[in-house]
Amino acid sequence: MTSDENNPSPEDSSRKRSASALHTGPRKKATSSNPIVLHGRHFGRTVFALCNFPALLTAGILRLEELQDSSIEDYPADIRREHGVFMNVIDSYPGLLDRLTRGEEEDIIHVGELLGKGASGARGDDTKTLKSAVLEWLVPRGQAVIPPLSRNIKSDRGFNHEVTGALLCPAGLDWSDAETKQSLKSGETAVCGDQWPMFLYAGYRYDPEDPWKGLLRSEILIFGFKHVFTSPSSVDKEPKATRSGNASLHGMKSVTPGSLAYIATQARRFDCTCSSSVFSRTDTVTDSENFYHSILDLLEDPDESEEVADLMTWWTRRIFPNSSSSQRPISKNSALSKIREKRAALQELAAADVN
């Protein structure tokens, strides 16, 4: 099995997005079940998929020294974001910061390579399983894709097929228009990664007056998320897996912006007309890295925090219904609701007495 293992030049990691640590490095073979590799698999799926980990760690450690005399707010936005990802890596793996600060540069790079092995290995594994599974989700259960799609032939997918073409058609364009359809098929209309396809929307319907409506709530995304994080069998709501899914293994109890952007990018691979086997910076046909970044940019935009919070709650309730993060409302007239009402009344009375 091959995967993207990151081994960049640290000097080029800080300023430009094209050379940022938040982009993948060169590809190498990867094998290991090292705990850092396993952590890299989960981190790539849930926080940031396309990190150049050796550069990220090297630059992050140096930046920690700089921040003793300055504030992170003094840095450009791209560096602040990169540092946020670095701190997420550090905070999510106990003892990692101490190991990195005590080690030599070679040790930092080695840890980064292990994380990179995990992240890129997970991408490859998920692409391999999803590219076939997603073909079952293109139409409602019980219906057939017409004409049938072959699991081994790529040329009949993408805009070359009526069903996949309609789902991949950028929101705002009309797939039913013959001229638009032909332009997309021929490549005359180039589709950039930030032109989001219809399959991201609930019911595959886009409202130009309310572009948030239904965004990232489609059935394909729900199936893809369950397939990767809870188990392939959970897609049918009748789990048959004999071992815990990825979410359970890593104590994941809520959906994250990174995990949603990851699944959207992986699910988009059902077009599969290009030769690239996984989404990466070298995939110029589907522009998957730009697609991934554009979704993550939206989900991390402070100005969109209200819509994003609502979206994350919606997702967590569907994927982890028993989690406290689901924030389900308390049933009216239940014992619990009465206890909460009584407690609130007592607190209000106590506050009135103080005043």
Tab-separated table of C-alpha atoms in Angstrom:
chain	number	residue	atom	x	y	z
A	1	MET	CA	0.000	0.000	0.000
A	2	THR	CA	1.323	3.434	-0.814
A	3	SER	CA	0.571	6.778	0.800
A	4	ASP	CA	1.734	10.352	1.046
A	5	GLU	CA	4.554	10.624	3.541
A	6	ASN	CA	5.705	14.139	4.181
A	7	ASN	CA	9.363	15.087	3.991
A	8	PRO	CA	9.683	18.752	2.974
A	9	SER	CA	12.189	21.483	3.414
A	10	PRO	CA	11.202	23.281	6.661
A	11	GLU	CA	12.382	26.659	5.381
A	12	ASP	CA	9.560	26.801	2.830
A	13	SER	CA	6.746	26.076	5.275
A	14	SER	CA	5.594	29.412	6.611
A	15	ARG	CA	4.408	32.030	4.130
A	16	LYS	CA	2.728	30.806	0.957
A	17	ARG	CA	-0.174	28.381	0.816
A	18	SER	CA	1.501	26.555	-2.089
A	19	ALA	CA	4.449	25.797	0.216
A	20	SER	CA	2.520	25.689	3.460
A	21	ALA	CA	2.759	22.938	6.027
A	22	LEU	CA	-0.978	22.601	5.520
A	23	HIS	CA	-0.364	20.967	2.154
A	24	THR	CA	0.890	17.476	1.457
A	25	GLY	CA	4.510	16.632	0.781
A	26	PRO	CA	6.090	14.060	-1.555
A	27	ARG	CA	4.833	10.492	-1.672
A	28	LYS	CA	6.629	7.562	-0.056
A	29	LYS	CA	5.697	4.068	1.017
A	30	ALA	CA	4.258	3.739	4.484
A	31	THR	CA	3.859	0.770	6.798
A	32	SER	CA	3.423	0.717	10.570
A	33	SER	CA	0.941	0.403	13.395
A	34	ASN	CA	2.944	2.782	15.575
A	35	PRO	CA	0.601	4.747	17.908
A	36	ILE	CA	1.727	8.007	16.315
A	37	VAL	CA	0.805	6.598	12.903
A	38	LEU	CA	-2.604	5.612	14.243
A	39	HIS	CA	-3.033	9.090	15.674
A	40	GLY	CA	-2.116	10.531	12.286
A	41	ARG	CA	-4.886	8.487	10.680
A	42	HIS	CA	-7.513	9.934	12.998
A	43	PHE	CA	-6.093	13.462	12.917
A	44	GLY	CA	-6.134	13.493	9.115
A	45	ARG	CA	-9.734	12.334	9.036
A	46	THR	CA	-11.061	14.700	11.691
A	47	VAL	CA	-8.895	17.836	11.870
A	48	PHE	CA	-6.717	18.449	8.820
A	49	ALA	CA	-6.146	15.930	6.043
A	50	LEU	CA	-3.465	17.546	3.921
A	51	CYS	CA	-0.757	18.495	6.388
A	52	ASN	CA	2.934	18.411	5.578
A	53	PHE	CA	3.595	17.159	9.089
A	54	PRO	CA	7.407	17.410	9.307
A	55	ALA	CA	7.237	21.031	8.165
A	56	LEU	CA	4.247	21.686	10.435
A	57	LEU	CA	6.057	20.388	13.531
A	58	THR	CA	9.399	21.994	12.709
A	59	ALA	CA	7.885	25.409	12.073
A	60	GLY	CA	5.566	25.060	15.070
A	61	ILE	CA	8.368	24.354	17.538
A	62	LEU	CA	10.361	27.329	16.238
A	63	ARG	CA	7.278	29.511	16.419
A	64	LEU	CA	6.685	28.592	20.065
A	65	GLU	CA	10.058	30.164	20.853
A	66	GLU	CA	9.149	33.287	18.892
A	67	LEU	CA	5.820	33.571	20.720
A	68	GLN	CA	7.597	34.057	24.028
A	69	ASP	CA	8.226	37.633	22.875
A	70	SER	CA	5.259	38.176	20.548
A	71	SER	CA	1.602	37.320	19.998
A	72	ILE	CA	0.179	34.910	17.447
A	73	GLU	CA	-2.144	37.742	16.400
A	74	ASP	CA	0.907	39.528	14.973
A	75	TYR	CA	1.260	36.823	12.303
A	76	PRO	CA	-0.558	36.626	8.933
A	77	ALA	CA	-3.827	34.694	8.781
A	78	ASP	CA	-2.308	31.666	7.052
A	79	ILE	CA	0.366	31.336	9.733
A	80	ARG	CA	-2.218	31.684	12.506
A	81	ARG	CA	-4.221	28.893	10.936
A	82	GLU	CA	-1.139	26.717	10.537
A	83	HIS	CA	-0.211	27.305	14.162
A	84	GLY	CA	-3.726	26.386	15.218
A	85	VAL	CA	-3.380	23.042	13.450
A	86	PHE	CA	0.046	22.551	15.068
A	87	MET	CA	-1.396	23.197	18.535
A	88	ASN	CA	-4.227	20.781	17.782
A	89	VAL	CA	-1.660	18.078	17.008
A	90	ILE	CA	0.215	18.843	20.218
A	91	ASP	CA	-2.866	18.998	22.434
A	92	SER	CA	-4.394	15.813	21.051
A	93	TYR	CA	-1.377	13.587	21.774
A	94	PRO	CA	-0.222	13.631	25.421
A	95	GLY	CA	3.523	13.980	25.839
A	96	LEU	CA	4.167	14.931	22.227
A	97	LEU	CA	5.271	18.501	22.929
A	98	ASP	CA	7.791	17.346	25.518
A	99	ARG	CA	9.136	14.748	23.101
A	100	LEU	CA	9.532	17.301	20.323
A	101	THR	CA	11.130	20.018	22.445
A	102	ARG	CA	13.640	17.593	23.938
A	103	GLY	CA	14.520	15.942	20.636
A	104	GLU	CA	16.788	16.921	17.769
A	105	GLU	CA	15.522	18.150	14.398
A	106	GLU	CA	15.763	14.614	13.046
A	107	ASP	CA	13.417	13.412	15.787
A	108	ILE	CA	10.865	16.111	14.917
A	109	ILE	CA	10.977	15.146	11.251
A	110	HIS	CA	10.640	11.467	12.131
A	111	VAL	CA	7.524	12.090	14.232
A	112	GLY	CA	6.123	14.182	11.391
A	113	GLU	CA	6.750	11.374	8.942
A	114	LEU	CA	4.898	8.931	11.202
A	115	LEU	CA	1.912	11.267	11.427
A	116	GLY	CA	2.055	11.712	7.660
A	117	LYS	CA	2.050	7.963	7.138
A	118	GLY	CA	-1.099	7.680	9.161
A	119	ALA	CA	-2.955	10.546	7.503
A	120	SER	CA	-2.103	9.565	3.963
A	121	GLY	CA	-2.652	5.879	4.658
A	122	ALA	CA	-6.153	6.624	5.926
A	123	ARG	CA	-6.900	8.714	2.827
A	124	GLY	CA	-5.833	5.877	0.581
A	125	ASP	CA	-7.776	3.248	2.505
A	126	ASP	CA	-10.944	5.338	2.601
A	127	THR	CA	-10.748	6.198	-1.096
A	128	LYS	CA	-10.353	2.525	-1.947
A	129	THR	CA	-13.455	1.449	-0.025
A	130	LEU	CA	-15.625	4.471	-0.770
A	131	LYS	CA	-15.139	4.591	-4.527
A	132	SER	CA	-17.130	1.348	-4.824
A	133	ALA	CA	-19.523	1.844	-1.927
A	134	VAL	CA	-20.663	5.271	-3.097
A	135	LEU	CA	-22.002	3.770	-6.322
A	136	GLU	CA	-24.739	2.186	-4.202
A	137	TRP	CA	-25.819	5.589	-2.871
A	138	LEU	CA	-26.256	7.543	-6.108
A	139	VAL	CA	-29.947	6.759	-6.361
A	140	PRO	CA	-32.585	5.883	-3.716
A	141	ARG	CA	-32.566	2.350	-2.366
A	142	GLY	CA	-34.362	-0.086	-4.617
A	143	GLN	CA	-33.657	1.923	-7.755
A	144	ALA	CA	-31.023	1.116	-10.352
A	145	VAL	CA	-28.479	3.464	-11.897
A	146	ILE	CA	-29.321	3.717	-15.602
A	147	PRO	CA	-27.223	3.083	-17.581
A	148	PRO	CA	-25.357	0.818	-15.135
A	149	LEU	CA	-21.951	1.939	-13.847
A	150	SER	CA	-18.986	-0.416	-13.846
A	151	ARG	CA	-16.826	-0.500	-10.734
A	152	ASN	CA	-13.713	-0.940	-12.860
A	153	ILE	CA	-14.317	1.462	-15.741
A	154	LYS	CA	-13.700	5.157	-15.077
A	155	SER	CA	-14.588	6.610	-18.451
A	156	ASP	CA	-18.346	6.276	-17.965
A	157	ARG	CA	-18.460	8.371	-14.791
A	158	GLY	CA	-18.281	12.070	-13.994
A	159	PHE	CA	-20.033	14.273	-16.519
A	160	ASN	CA	-20.099	11.357	-18.955
A	161	HIS	CA	-23.015	9.758	-17.080
A	162	GLU	CA	-26.464	11.226	-16.581
A	163	VAL	CA	-26.712	10.376	-12.870
A	164	THR	CA	-23.195	11.262	-11.749
A	165	GLY	CA	-23.199	14.310	-14.005
A	166	ALA	CA	-26.316	15.691	-12.326
A	167	LEU	CA	-24.810	15.156	-8.873
A	168	LEU	CA	-21.451	16.685	-9.803
A	169	CYS	CA	-22.931	19.643	-11.663
A	170	PRO	CA	-21.858	22.853	-9.887
A	171	ALA	CA	-24.604	24.485	-7.843
A	172	GLY	CA	-26.028	27.337	-9.864
A	173	LEU	CA	-25.675	25.577	-13.220
A	174	ASP	CA	-28.572	23.746	-14.860
A	175	TRP	CA	-27.683	20.161	-15.751
A	176	SER	CA	-30.944	19.785	-17.653
A	177	ASP	CA	-29.810	22.489	-20.082
A	178	ALA	CA	-28.322	20.710	-23.109
A	179	GLU	CA	-25.711	23.390	-23.772
A	180	THR	CA	-24.535	23.386	-20.145
A	181	LYS	CA	-24.394	19.605	-20.076
A	182	GLN	CA	-22.327	19.417	-23.271
A	183	SER	CA	-19.980	22.137	-22.069
A	184	LEU	CA	-19.307	20.235	-18.848
A	185	LYS	CA	-18.857	16.938	-20.699
A	186	SER	CA	-16.390	18.402	-23.184
A	187	GLY	CA	-14.417	20.251	-20.544
A	188	GLU	CA	-15.114	23.594	-22.157
A	189	THR	CA	-16.561	24.644	-18.810
A	190	ALA	CA	-13.791	24.039	-16.307
A	191	VAL	CA	-14.970	23.287	-12.785
A	192	CYS	CA	-12.777	24.609	-9.991
A	193	GLY	CA	-12.633	23.016	-6.562
A	194	ASP	CA	-14.544	25.866	-4.948
A	195	GLN	CA	-17.514	25.370	-7.297
A	196	TRP	CA	-19.432	22.987	-5.086
A	197	PRO	CA	-21.480	20.194	-6.667
A	198	MET	CA	-25.168	19.530	-6.193
A	199	PHE	CA	-24.588	16.332	-4.230
A	200	LEU	CA	-23.526	18.395	-1.194
A	201	TYR	CA	-27.101	19.669	-0.797
A	202	ALA	CA	-30.013	17.922	0.902
A	203	GLY	CA	-32.290	16.492	-1.761
A	204	TYR	CA	-29.672	17.674	-4.282
A	205	ARG	CA	-31.463	21.021	-4.505
A	206	TYR	CA	-29.727	24.392	-4.372
A	207	ASP	CA	-31.420	27.667	-3.467
A	208	PRO	CA	-29.413	30.622	-4.845
A	209	GLU	CA	-31.332	32.934	-2.502
A	210	ASP	CA	-30.287	30.866	0.523
A	211	PRO	CA	-27.059	29.004	-0.320
A	212	TRP	CA	-26.735	27.650	3.244
A	213	LYS	CA	-30.073	25.840	2.943
A	214	GLY	CA	-29.382	22.101	2.886
A	215	LEU	CA	-25.625	22.578	2.393
A	216	LEU	CA	-23.554	19.563	3.550
A	217	ARG	CA	-26.684	17.662	4.602
A	218	SER	CA	-27.101	15.228	1.728
A	219	GLU	CA	-27.768	11.521	2.035
A	220	ILE	CA	-24.542	10.654	0.219
A	221	LEU	CA	-22.537	12.528	2.838
A	222	ILE	CA	-24.394	10.828	5.703
A	223	PHE	CA	-23.726	7.401	4.196
A	224	GLY	CA	-20.079	8.268	3.548
A	225	PHE	CA	-19.560	9.514	7.095
A	226	LYS	CA	-21.081	6.378	8.607
A	227	HIS	CA	-19.054	4.181	6.254
A	228	VAL	CA	-15.751	5.696	7.399
A	229	PHE	CA	-16.383	6.534	11.044
A	230	THR	CA	-18.936	4.103	12.468
A	231	SER	CA	-18.674	1.091	10.104
A	232	PRO	CA	-19.782	0.240	6.553
A	233	SER	CA	-22.653	-1.855	7.920
A	234	SER	CA	-24.029	1.107	9.891
A	235	VAL	CA	-24.986	2.751	6.593
A	236	ASP	CA	-27.975	0.396	6.492
A	237	LYS	CA	-28.825	1.176	10.144
A	238	GLU	CA	-28.183	-2.443	11.076
A	239	PRO	CA	-24.563	-2.600	12.297
A	240	LYS	CA	-22.974	-5.970	11.683
A	241	ALA	CA	-19.341	-5.078	12.340
A	242	THR	CA	-17.598	-7.306	14.886
A	243	ARG	CA	-15.130	-4.606	15.929
A	244	SER	CA	-15.471	-0.971	16.886
A	245	GLY	CA	-15.537	1.649	14.157
A	246	ASN	CA	-12.940	4.386	13.780
A	247	ALA	CA	-14.955	6.879	15.828
A	248	SER	CA	-15.318	4.512	18.775
A	249	LEU	CA	-11.671	3.475	18.668
A	250	HIS	CA	-10.608	7.106	19.026
A	251	GLY	CA	-13.302	8.250	21.446
A	252	MET	CA	-14.952	10.463	18.835
A	253	LYS	CA	-18.382	11.611	20.022
A	254	SER	CA	-19.151	14.557	17.769
A	255	VAL	CA	-18.757	15.565	14.140
A	256	THR	CA	-16.004	18.107	13.461
A	257	PRO	CA	-15.593	20.601	10.616
A	258	GLY	CA	-12.483	18.716	9.521
A	259	SER	CA	-14.272	15.367	9.399
A	260	LEU	CA	-17.130	16.829	7.375
A	261	ALA	CA	-14.774	18.465	4.863
A	262	TYR	CA	-12.871	15.170	4.642
A	263	ILE	CA	-15.964	13.086	3.888
A	264	ALA	CA	-17.250	15.611	1.348
A	265	THR	CA	-13.937	15.411	-0.491
A	266	GLN	CA	-13.800	11.628	-0.342
A	267	ALA	CA	-17.421	11.261	-1.477
A	268	ARG	CA	-16.699	13.523	-4.445
A	269	ARG	CA	-14.361	10.841	-5.745
A	270	PHE	CA	-17.290	8.951	-7.271
A	271	ASP	CA	-16.594	10.904	-10.454
A	272	CYS	CA	-13.368	8.866	-10.626
A	273	THR	CA	-12.633	9.787	-14.253
A	274	CYS	CA	-9.089	10.826	-13.383
A	275	SER	CA	-6.072	8.603	-12.723
A	276	SER	CA	-5.392	9.940	-9.215
A	277	SER	CA	-6.300	7.299	-6.630
A	278	VAL	CA	-6.552	9.645	-3.635
A	279	PHE	CA	-7.287	13.301	-3.159
A	280	SER	CA	-4.044	15.268	-2.986
A	281	ARG	CA	-2.249	18.354	-4.237
A	282	THR	CA	-1.331	16.485	-7.447
A	283	ASP	CA	-4.990	15.934	-8.365
A	284	THR	CA	-5.428	18.764	-10.852
A	285	VAL	CA	-8.371	17.137	-12.646
A	286	THR	CA	-10.886	17.322	-9.797
A	287	ASP	CA	-8.951	20.039	-7.921
A	288	SER	CA	-9.628	18.093	-4.732
A	289	GLU	CA	-7.241	20.023	-2.493
A	290	ASN	CA	-8.891	23.340	-3.377
A	291	PHE	CA	-12.285	21.682	-2.847
A	292	TYR	CA	-11.244	20.459	0.606
A	293	HIS	CA	-9.771	23.813	1.635
A	294	SER	CA	-12.788	25.777	0.401
A	295	ILE	CA	-15.193	23.746	2.546
A	296	LEU	CA	-12.931	23.885	5.583
A	297	ASP	CA	-12.490	27.645	5.112
A	298	LEU	CA	-16.259	28.094	5.290
A	299	LEU	CA	-16.664	25.844	8.334
A	300	GLU	CA	-13.898	27.703	10.188
A	301	ASP	CA	-15.068	31.198	9.237
A	302	PRO	CA	-16.020	33.106	12.427
A	303	ASP	CA	-18.622	35.072	10.480
A	304	GLU	CA	-20.451	31.812	9.726
A	305	SER	CA	-20.263	30.468	13.297
A	306	GLU	CA	-24.024	30.407	13.897
A	307	GLU	CA	-24.780	28.395	10.759
A	308	VAL	CA	-21.807	26.122	11.367
A	309	ALA	CA	-22.809	25.416	14.969
A	310	ASP	CA	-26.294	24.470	13.794
A	311	LEU	CA	-24.796	22.244	11.091
A	312	MET	CA	-22.439	20.461	13.524
A	313	THR	CA	-25.302	19.824	15.963
A	314	TRP	CA	-27.439	18.466	13.114
A	315	TRP	CA	-24.657	16.079	12.111
A	316	THR	CA	-23.772	14.939	15.615
A	317	ARG	CA	-27.401	14.058	16.321
A	318	ARG	CA	-27.453	11.809	13.261
A	319	ILE	CA	-24.095	10.115	13.685
A	320	PHE	CA	-23.764	10.028	17.486
A	321	PRO	CA	-27.380	10.200	18.755
A	322	ASN	CA	-26.433	8.960	22.234
A	323	SER	CA	-23.638	11.469	22.731
A	324	SER	CA	-24.017	14.381	25.146
A	325	SER	CA	-22.686	16.530	22.303
A	326	SER	CA	-25.945	15.901	20.460
A	327	GLN	CA	-27.608	18.425	22.769
A	328	ARG	CA	-31.053	16.929	22.311
A	329	PRO	CA	-33.876	18.948	23.908
A	330	ILE	CA	-35.370	17.516	27.075
A	331	SER	CA	-38.795	15.936	26.640
A	332	LYS	CA	-41.630	18.049	27.966
A	333	ASN	CA	-43.352	16.853	31.154
A	334	SER	CA	-40.567	14.345	31.840
A	335	ALA	CA	-39.111	13.882	35.330
A	336	LEU	CA	-35.870	15.400	34.140
A	337	SER	CA	-37.617	18.483	32.788
A	338	LYS	CA	-39.424	18.943	36.125
A	339	ILE	CA	-36.146	18.666	38.050
A	340	ARG	CA	-34.521	21.238	35.785
A	341	GLU	CA	-37.502	23.601	36.107
A	342	LYS	CA	-37.462	23.317	39.892
A	343	ARG	CA	-33.722	23.932	40.043
A	344	ALA	CA	-34.044	26.986	37.790
A	345	ALA	CA	-36.846	28.371	39.979
A	346	LEU	CA	-34.781	27.919	43.149
A	347	GLN	CA	-31.777	29.594	41.550
A	348	GLU	CA	-33.930	32.494	40.386
A	349	LEU	CA	-35.376	32.867	43.906
A	350	ALA	CA	-31.925	32.803	45.470
A	351	ALA	CA	-30.675	35.445	43.053
A	352	ALA	CA	-33.677	37.660	43.911
A	353	ASP	CA	-32.934	37.357	47.633
A	354	VAL	CA	-29.312	38.422	47.068
A	355	ASN	CA	-30.431	41.495	45.156
